[in-house]
Amino acid sequence: MLHLEHFAFGWLTPALAYFLSATGCAIGLQCTKQARYGRRRAVWLILGAVTVGGTGIWVMHFVAMLGFSIDGAQIRFDVPLTLLSAAIAIGVVGIGLFLVTAPGSGIPALLTGGAITGLGIGAMHFTGMYAMRTDAHIEYDPARVALSLVIATVAATATLWFSMRSWGLLSTLGAALIMAAAVATMHYTGMSAMHAHSVPDAAPPTGAEPLQVLGPLLGGISVVTVVLLIGVSMALTNPHAPTTPAVPSTPERERRPAR
């Protein structure tokens, strides 16, 4: 069995991954807060899905993978599958946010959204791992895989629960830190399920090196994050923005004063 190194650069990669995850979750919470107001709901939900699913979950996974190595083996990444894993993360988070921010949503919507999103996050993680190409033979411990899926479902449910409520700045930051910790726990639990064995005379893997994928990724994420920060800040400081969630309008005949 080959030795797996999850912290090849020390605490740099997990710390950076956690910071990016918390940042994405914090922005996502503010986006879902705006979505509940009813103005441009679809736009805010899409932005929330991109920031939570993209930055908060998928980017965290990939940045953490920069610190992963297998002694005596090479690692490459299949770019299309890697991008597919990003699409899965954003898609399932979008479904979950749509369910819990719909008018009248409650516990059933929360549990349904949590299950869909949690299992989707697990699918994202293992799709990303399947995208990893190596000249070693990879196996997974089924029990730890199942545990990672349970953690993902609990983390997703907690994330959606946070998104159903209005938070001030400090509360949003606290919730984002908790969400990022849950995402990181799921990632490293899933990674602990992996075992690698050497394959004599194996062909070198094909695909992109991790930094070849990460360079454009961080550039794109930086631009998106700055734009979203500006957009959320403008929405929060807009004096004409509503301060309470939108409610169905009252029929005209009900608004007329009694005679």
GROMACS .gro file of N, CA, C and O in nm, residues 57-146:
model
  360
   57ILE      N    1  -1.789   2.506  -0.193
   57ILE     CA    2  -1.776   2.360  -0.189
   57ILE      C    3  -1.673   2.309  -0.290
   57ILE      O    4  -1.574   2.246  -0.252
   58TRP      N    5  -1.694   2.340  -0.418
   58TRP     CA    6  -1.608   2.281  -0.521
   58TRP      C    7  -1.467   2.336  -0.517
   58TRP      O    8  -1.369   2.261  -0.523
   59VAL      N    9  -1.452   2.469  -0.504
   59VAL     CA   10  -1.318   2.528  -0.498
   59VAL      C   11  -1.245   2.479  -0.374
   59VAL      O   12  -1.125   2.451  -0.378
   60MET      N   13  -1.319   2.467  -0.262
   60MET     CA   14  -1.256   2.414  -0.141
   60MET      C   15  -1.197   2.276  -0.167
   60MET      O   16  -1.085   2.245  -0.128
   61HIS      N   17  -1.276   2.191  -0.235
   61HIS     CA   18  -1.231   2.055  -0.265
   61HIS      C   19  -1.103   2.059  -0.349
   61HIS      O   20  -1.005   1.990  -0.318
   62PHE      N   21  -1.102   2.140  -0.454
   62PHE     CA   22  -0.990   2.136  -0.546
   62PHE      C   23  -0.865   2.198  -0.485
   62PHE      O   24  -0.753   2.150  -0.507
   63VAL      N   25  -0.880   2.308  -0.410
   63VAL     CA   26  -0.764   2.368  -0.344
   63VAL      C   27  -0.705   2.271  -0.243
   63VAL      O   28  -0.582   2.256  -0.233
   64ALA      N   29  -0.790   2.202  -0.169
   64ALA     CA   30  -0.740   2.102  -0.074
   64ALA      C   31  -0.666   1.990  -0.146
   64ALA      O   32  -0.568   1.934  -0.094
   65MET      N   33  -0.710   1.958  -0.269
   65MET     CA   34  -0.644   1.852  -0.345
   65MET      C   35  -0.503   1.891  -0.388
   65MET      O   36  -0.422   1.804  -0.422
   66LEU      N   37  -0.470   2.019  -0.386
   66LEU     CA   38  -0.333   2.060  -0.419
   66LEU      C   39  -0.234   2.004  -0.317
   66LEU      O   40  -0.117   1.983  -0.349
   67GLY      N   41  -0.280   1.982  -0.195
   67GLY     CA   42  -0.193   1.926  -0.093
   67GLY      C   43  -0.192   1.775  -0.090
   67GLY      O   44  -0.131   1.716  -0.001
   68PHE      N   45  -0.259   1.713  -0.187
   68PHE     CA   46  -0.267   1.566  -0.190
   68PHE      C   47  -0.162   1.510  -0.285
   68PHE      O   48  -0.144   1.560  -0.396
   69SER      N   49  -0.095   1.407  -0.241
   69SER     CA   50   0.002   1.337  -0.326
   69SER      C   51   0.007   1.191  -0.287
   69SER      O   52  -0.033   1.153  -0.176
   70ILE      N   53   0.055   1.109  -0.380
   70ILE     CA   54   0.073   0.966  -0.356
   70ILE      C   55   0.220   0.935  -0.377
   70ILE      O   56   0.274   0.960  -0.486
   71ASP      N   57   0.287   0.886  -0.273
   71ASP     CA   58   0.428   0.856  -0.283
   71ASP      C   59   0.453   0.755  -0.395
   71ASP      O   60   0.389   0.649  -0.399
   72GLY      N   61   0.544   0.791  -0.485
   72GLY     CA   62   0.578   0.700  -0.593
   72GLY      C   63   0.481   0.697  -0.708
   72GLY      O   64   0.490   0.609  -0.794
   73ALA      N   65   0.386   0.792  -0.713
   73ALA     CA   66   0.287   0.794  -0.821
   73ALA      C   67   0.267   0.936  -0.871
   73ALA      O   68   0.289   1.033  -0.797
   74GLN      N   69   0.228   0.949  -0.996
   74GLN     CA   70   0.198   1.078  -1.056
   74GLN      C   71   0.047   1.104  -1.051
   74GLN      O   72  -0.032   1.009  -1.051
   75ILE      N   73   0.010   1.232  -1.049
   75ILE     CA   74  -0.132   1.269  -1.046
   75ILE      C   75  -0.159   1.372  -1.155
   75ILE      O   76  -0.086   1.470  -1.170
   76ARG      N   77  -0.263   1.347  -1.232
   76ARG     CA   78  -0.312   1.440  -1.333
   76ARG      C   79  -0.463   1.449  -1.317
   76ARG      O   80  -0.524   1.369  -1.246
   77PHE      N   81  -0.526   1.544  -1.388
   77PHE     CA   82  -0.671   1.561  -1.379
   77PHE      C   83  -0.733   1.567  -1.518
   77PHE      O   84  -0.681   1.634  -1.608
   78ASP      N   85  -0.844   1.496  -1.532
   78ASP     CA   86  -0.926   1.503  -1.653
   78ASP      C   87  -1.009   1.631  -1.643
   78ASP      O   88  -1.099   1.642  -1.558
   79VAL      N   89  -0.980   1.729  -1.729
   79VAL     CA   90  -1.043   1.861  -1.717
   79VAL      C   91  -1.195   1.855  -1.737
   79VAL      O   92  -1.270   1.914  -1.656
   80PRO      N   93  -1.249   1.788  -1.840
   80PRO     CA   94  -1.395   1.784  -1.854
   80PRO      C   95  -1.467   1.724  -1.733
   80PRO      O   96  -1.570   1.776  -1.688
   81LEU      N   97  -1.412   1.616  -1.676
   81LEU     CA   98  -1.475   1.557  -1.558
   81LEU      C   99  -1.463   1.650  -1.438
   81LEU      O  100  -1.555   1.658  -1.354
   82THR      N  101  -1.352   1.721  -1.428
   82THR     CA  102  -1.335   1.816  -1.319
   82THR      C  103  -1.439   1.927  -1.329
   82THR      O  104  -1.500   1.966  -1.228
   83LEU      N  105  -1.463   1.977  -1.448
   83LEU     CA  106  -1.566   2.081  -1.468
   83LEU      C  107  -1.706   2.025  -1.445
   83LEU      O  108  -1.794   2.096  -1.395
   84LEU      N  109  -1.726   1.896  -1.479
   84LEU     CA  110  -1.855   1.833  -1.452
   84LEU      C  111  -1.883   1.830  -1.302
   84LEU      O  112  -1.996   1.854  -1.259
   85SER      N  113  -1.780   1.802  -1.224
   85SER     CA  114  -1.799   1.800  -1.078
   85SER      C  115  -1.840   1.938  -1.028
   85SER      O  116  -1.920   1.950  -0.934
   86ALA      N  117  -1.786   2.044  -1.090
   86ALA     CA  118  -1.827   2.180  -1.052
   86ALA      C  119  -1.973   2.204  -1.085
   86ALA      O  120  -2.049   2.262  -1.005
   87ALA      N  121  -2.015   2.160  -1.203
   87ALA     CA  122  -2.155   2.177  -1.244
   87ALA      C  123  -2.248   2.102  -1.149
   87ALA      O  124  -2.358   2.152  -1.116
   88ILE      N  125  -2.207   1.984  -1.104
   88ILE     CA  126  -2.290   1.907  -1.010
   88ILE      C  127  -2.307   1.984  -0.881
   88ILE      O  128  -2.418   1.996  -0.827
   89ALA      N  129  -2.197   2.037  -0.828
   89ALA     CA  130  -2.202   2.111  -0.700
   89ALA      C  131  -2.295   2.230  -0.711
   89ALA      O  132  -2.381   2.253  -0.624
   90ILE      N  133  -2.279   2.309  -0.816
   90ILE     CA  134  -2.363   2.429  -0.833
   90ILE      C  135  -2.509   2.390  -0.855
   90ILE      O  136  -2.601   2.452  -0.799
   91GLY      N  137  -2.532   2.285  -0.933
   91GLY     CA  138  -2.668   2.242  -0.963
   91GLY      C  139  -2.745   2.195  -0.841
   91GLY      O  140  -2.859   2.236  -0.818
   92VAL      N  141  -2.683   2.109  -0.760
   92VAL     CA  142  -2.757   2.054  -0.645
   92VAL      C  143  -2.778   2.161  -0.538
   92VAL      O  144  -2.882   2.162  -0.470
   93VAL      N  145  -2.682   2.252  -0.522
   93VAL     CA  146  -2.702   2.361  -0.427
   93VAL      C  147  -2.815   2.451  -0.476
   93VAL      O  148  -2.899   2.497  -0.396
   94GLY      N  149  -2.821   2.475  -0.607
   94GLY     CA  150  -2.930   2.556  -0.661
   94GLY      C  151  -3.066   2.493  -0.636
   94GLY      O  152  -3.161   2.563  -0.601
   95ILE      N  153  -3.076   2.361  -0.651
   95ILE     CA  154  -3.202   2.292  -0.624
   95ILE      C  155  -3.241   2.308  -0.477
   95ILE      O  156  -3.356   2.339  -0.444
   96GLY      N  157  -3.144   2.287  -0.388
   96GLY     CA  158  -3.172   2.300  -0.246
   96GLY      C  159  -3.215   2.440  -0.208
   96GLY      O  160  -3.313   2.458  -0.133
   97LEU      N  161  -3.147   2.542  -0.260
   97LEU     CA  162  -3.183   2.680  -0.229
   97LEU      C  163  -3.320   2.715  -0.284
   97LEU      O  164  -3.398   2.787  -0.219
   98PHE      N  165  -3.352   2.665  -0.402
   98PHE     CA  166  -3.484   2.692  -0.460
   98PHE      C  167  -3.594   2.635  -0.371
   98PHE      O  168  -3.697   2.699  -0.350
   99LEU      N  169  -3.572   2.515  -0.318
   99LEU     CA  170  -3.674   2.451  -0.235
   99LEU      C  171  -3.697   2.527  -0.104
   99LEU      O  172  -3.811   2.549  -0.064
  100VAL      N  173  -3.588   2.567  -0.038
  100VAL     CA  174  -3.605   2.625   0.096
  100VAL      C  175  -3.638   2.774   0.093
  100VAL      O  176  -3.681   2.828   0.195
  101THR      N  177  -3.618   2.841  -0.020
  101THR     CA  178  -3.654   2.983  -0.026
  101THR      C  179  -3.789   3.007  -0.091
  101THR      O  180  -3.832   3.122  -0.103
  102ALA      N  181  -3.855   2.900  -0.134
  102ALA     CA  182  -3.988   2.916  -0.193
  102ALA      C  183  -4.086   2.961  -0.085
  102ALA      O  184  -4.074   2.922   0.032
  103PRO      N  185  -4.184   3.044  -0.119
  103PRO     CA  186  -4.284   3.088  -0.020
  103PRO      C  187  -4.353   2.969   0.045
  103PRO      O  188  -4.395   2.874  -0.024
  104GLY      N  189  -4.362   2.972   0.176
  104GLY     CA  190  -4.429   2.867   0.250
  104GLY      C  191  -4.347   2.742   0.274
  104GLY      O  192  -4.397   2.642   0.327
  105SER      N  193  -4.219   2.745   0.239
  105SER     CA  194  -4.135   2.627   0.261
  105SER      C  195  -4.112   2.606   0.410
  105SER      O  196  -4.108   2.701   0.488
  106GLY      N  197  -4.097   2.479   0.448
  106GLY     CA  198  -4.077   2.446   0.588
  106GLY      C  199  -3.986   2.326   0.604
  106GLY      O  200  -3.897   2.303   0.522
  107ILE      N  201  -4.014   2.248   0.708
  107ILE     CA  202  -3.929   2.133   0.739
  107ILE      C  203  -3.924   2.031   0.626
  107ILE      O  204  -3.816   1.982   0.591
  108PRO      N  205  -4.038   1.994   0.563
  108PRO     CA  206  -4.029   1.897   0.452
  108PRO      C  207  -3.938   1.944   0.339
  108PRO      O  208  -3.858   1.866   0.286
  109ALA      N  209  -3.948   2.072   0.303
  109ALA     CA  210  -3.861   2.126   0.198
  109ALA      C  211  -3.715   2.124   0.242
  109ALA      O  212  -3.625   2.095   0.162
  110LEU      N  213  -3.691   2.155   0.370
  110LEU     CA  214  -3.555   2.155   0.423
  110LEU      C  215  -3.494   2.016   0.417
  110LEU      O  216  -3.380   1.998   0.372
  111LEU      N  217  -3.569   1.914   0.461
  111LEU     CA  218  -3.517   1.777   0.463
  111LEU      C  219  -3.497   1.724   0.321
  111LEU      O  220  -3.398   1.657   0.292
  112THR      N  221  -3.593   1.755   0.234
  112THR     CA  222  -3.581   1.711   0.095
  112THR      C  223  -3.461   1.778   0.028
  112THR      O  224  -3.379   1.712  -0.038
  113GLY      N  225  -3.451   1.909   0.045
  113GLY     CA  226  -3.339   1.981  -0.014
  113GLY      C  227  -3.206   1.936   0.044
  113GLY      O  228  -3.106   1.925  -0.028
  114GLY      N  229  -3.204   1.908   0.176
  114GLY     CA  230  -3.081   1.863   0.238
  114GLY      C  231  -3.035   1.729   0.185
  114GLY      O  232  -2.915   1.708   0.160
  115ALA      N  233  -3.130   1.638   0.164
  115ALA     CA  234  -3.095   1.506   0.110
  115ALA      C  235  -3.043   1.516  -0.033
  115ALA      O  236  -2.940   1.457  -0.068
  116ILE      N  237  -3.114   1.593  -0.117
  116ILE     CA  238  -3.072   1.608  -0.256
  116ILE      C  239  -2.935   1.676  -0.264
  116ILE      O  240  -2.844   1.630  -0.335
  117THR      N  241  -2.919   1.783  -0.189
  117THR     CA  242  -2.793   1.857  -0.194
  117THR      C  243  -2.679   1.777  -0.135
  117THR      O  244  -2.567   1.776  -0.189
  118GLY      N  245  -2.704   1.708  -0.023
  118GLY     CA  246  -2.598   1.629   0.040
  118GLY      C  247  -2.548   1.517  -0.048
  118GLY      O  248  -2.426   1.499  -0.065
  119LEU      N  249  -2.640   1.442  -0.106
  119LEU     CA  250  -2.599   1.335  -0.196
  119LEU      C  251  -2.531   1.391  -0.322
  119LEU      O  252  -2.437   1.332  -0.375
  120GLY      N  253  -2.579   1.508  -0.366
  120GLY     CA  254  -2.515   1.572  -0.480
  120GLY      C  255  -2.374   1.616  -0.450
  120GLY      O  256  -2.284   1.606  -0.536
  121ILE      N  257  -2.351   1.667  -0.328
  121ILE     CA  258  -2.216   1.706  -0.289
  121ILE      C  259  -2.124   1.584  -0.286
  121ILE      O  260  -2.009   1.589  -0.329
  122GLY      N  261  -2.179   1.471  -0.237
  122GLY     CA  262  -2.101   1.347  -0.240
  122GLY      C  263  -2.068   1.307  -0.383
  122GLY      O  264  -1.956   1.265  -0.414
  123ALA      N  265  -2.166   1.322  -0.473
  123ALA     CA  266  -2.143   1.291  -0.615
  123ALA      C  267  -2.037   1.383  -0.673
  123ALA      O  268  -1.951   1.341  -0.752
  124MET      N  269  -2.040   1.512  -0.634
  124MET     CA  270  -1.938   1.606  -0.679
  124MET      C  271  -1.800   1.562  -0.634
  124MET      O  272  -1.704   1.559  -0.713
  125HIS      N  273  -1.789   1.524  -0.505
  125HIS     CA  274  -1.659   1.486  -0.450
  125HIS      C  275  -1.601   1.365  -0.524
  125HIS      O  276  -1.485   1.368  -0.568
  126PHE      N  277  -1.681   1.262  -0.541
  126PHE     CA  278  -1.627   1.140  -0.600
  126PHE      C  279  -1.616   1.150  -0.752
  126PHE      O  280  -1.535   1.078  -0.812
  127THR      N  281  -1.692   1.241  -0.814
  127THR     CA  282  -1.668   1.269  -0.955
  127THR      C  283  -1.533   1.338  -0.972
  127THR      O  284  -1.455   1.307  -1.063
  128GLY      N  285  -1.505   1.431  -0.880
  128GLY     CA  286  -1.375   1.497  -0.882
  128GLY      C  287  -1.261   1.399  -0.857
  128GLY      O  288  -1.154   1.410  -0.919
  129MET      N  289  -1.284   1.301  -0.770
  129MET     CA  290  -1.181   1.200  -0.745
  129MET      C  291  -1.166   1.107  -0.865
  129MET      O  292  -1.055   1.064  -0.898
  130TYR      N  293  -1.275   1.077  -0.932
  130TYR     CA  294  -1.269   0.994  -1.052
  130TYR      C  295  -1.195   1.067  -1.164
  130TYR      O  296  -1.133   1.003  -1.251
  131ALA      N  297  -1.202   1.202  -1.160
  131ALA     CA  298  -1.130   1.281  -1.260
  131ALA      C  299  -0.980   1.278  -1.237
  131ALA      O  300  -0.903   1.318  -1.326
  132MET      N  301  -0.937   1.233  -1.120
  132MET     CA  302  -0.793   1.225  -1.092
  132MET      C  303  -0.734   1.104  -1.163
  132MET      O  304  -0.781   0.992  -1.146
  133ARG      N  305  -0.632   1.127  -1.242
  133ARG     CA  306  -0.564   1.021  -1.315
  133ARG      C  307  -0.429   0.994  -1.248
  133ARG      O  308  -0.353   1.087  -1.221
  134THR      N  309  -0.401   0.869  -1.220
  134THR     CA  310  -0.276   0.832  -1.155
  134THR      C  311  -0.231   0.695  -1.203
  134THR      O  312  -0.314   0.616  -1.253
  135ASP      N  313  -0.101   0.668  -1.189
  135ASP     CA  314  -0.050   0.537  -1.228
  135ASP      C  315  -0.052   0.438  -1.112
  135ASP      O  316   0.010   0.332  -1.120
  136ALA      N  317  -0.124   0.474  -1.004
  136ALA     CA  318  -0.146   0.381  -0.893
  136ALA      C  319  -0.289   0.326  -0.901
  136ALA      O  320  -0.376   0.385  -0.967
  137HIS      N  321  -0.314   0.217  -0.833
  137HIS     CA  322  -0.449   0.158  -0.827
  137HIS      C  323  -0.520   0.213  -0.704
  137HIS      O  324  -0.470   0.202  -0.592
  138ILE      N  325  -0.638   0.273  -0.724
  138ILE     CA  326  -0.712   0.338  -0.616
  138ILE      C  327  -0.829   0.250  -0.572
  138ILE      O  328  -0.903   0.197  -0.654
  139GLU      N  329  -0.843   0.236  -0.439
  139GLU     CA  330  -0.958   0.167  -0.381
  139GLU      C  331  -1.018   0.256  -0.272
  139GLU      O  332  -0.952   0.346  -0.219
  140TYR      N  333  -1.146   0.228  -0.239
  140TYR     CA  334  -1.215   0.307  -0.136
  140TYR      C  335  -1.276   0.216  -0.030
  140TYR      O  336  -1.326   0.107  -0.063
  141ASP      N  337  -1.270   0.263   0.094
  141ASP     CA  338  -1.334   0.193   0.205
  141ASP      C  339  -1.483   0.229   0.205
  141ASP      O  340  -1.518   0.345   0.227
  142PRO      N  341  -1.572   0.133   0.179
  142PRO     CA  342  -1.716   0.164   0.168
  142PRO      C  343  -1.772   0.229   0.293
  142PRO      O  344  -1.859   0.318   0.283
  143ALA      N  345  -1.726   0.189   0.411
  143ALA     CA  346  -1.779   0.245   0.535
  143ALA      C  347  -1.748   0.394   0.545
  143ALA      O  348  -1.833   0.474   0.584
  144ARG      N  349  -1.628   0.432   0.510
  144ARG     CA  350  -1.591   0.573   0.518
  144ARG      C  351  -1.657   0.655   0.407
  144ARG      O  352  -1.688   0.773   0.426
  145VAL      N  353  -1.676   0.594   0.294
  145VAL     CA  354  -1.751   0.661   0.187
  145VAL      C  355  -1.893   0.691   0.236
  145VAL      O  356  -1.945   0.803   0.219
  146ALA      N  357  -1.957   0.592   0.298
  146ALA     CA  358  -2.093   0.611   0.350
  146ALA      C  359  -2.095   0.720   0.458
  146ALA      O  360  -2.186   0.804   0.462
   0.00000   0.00000   0.00000
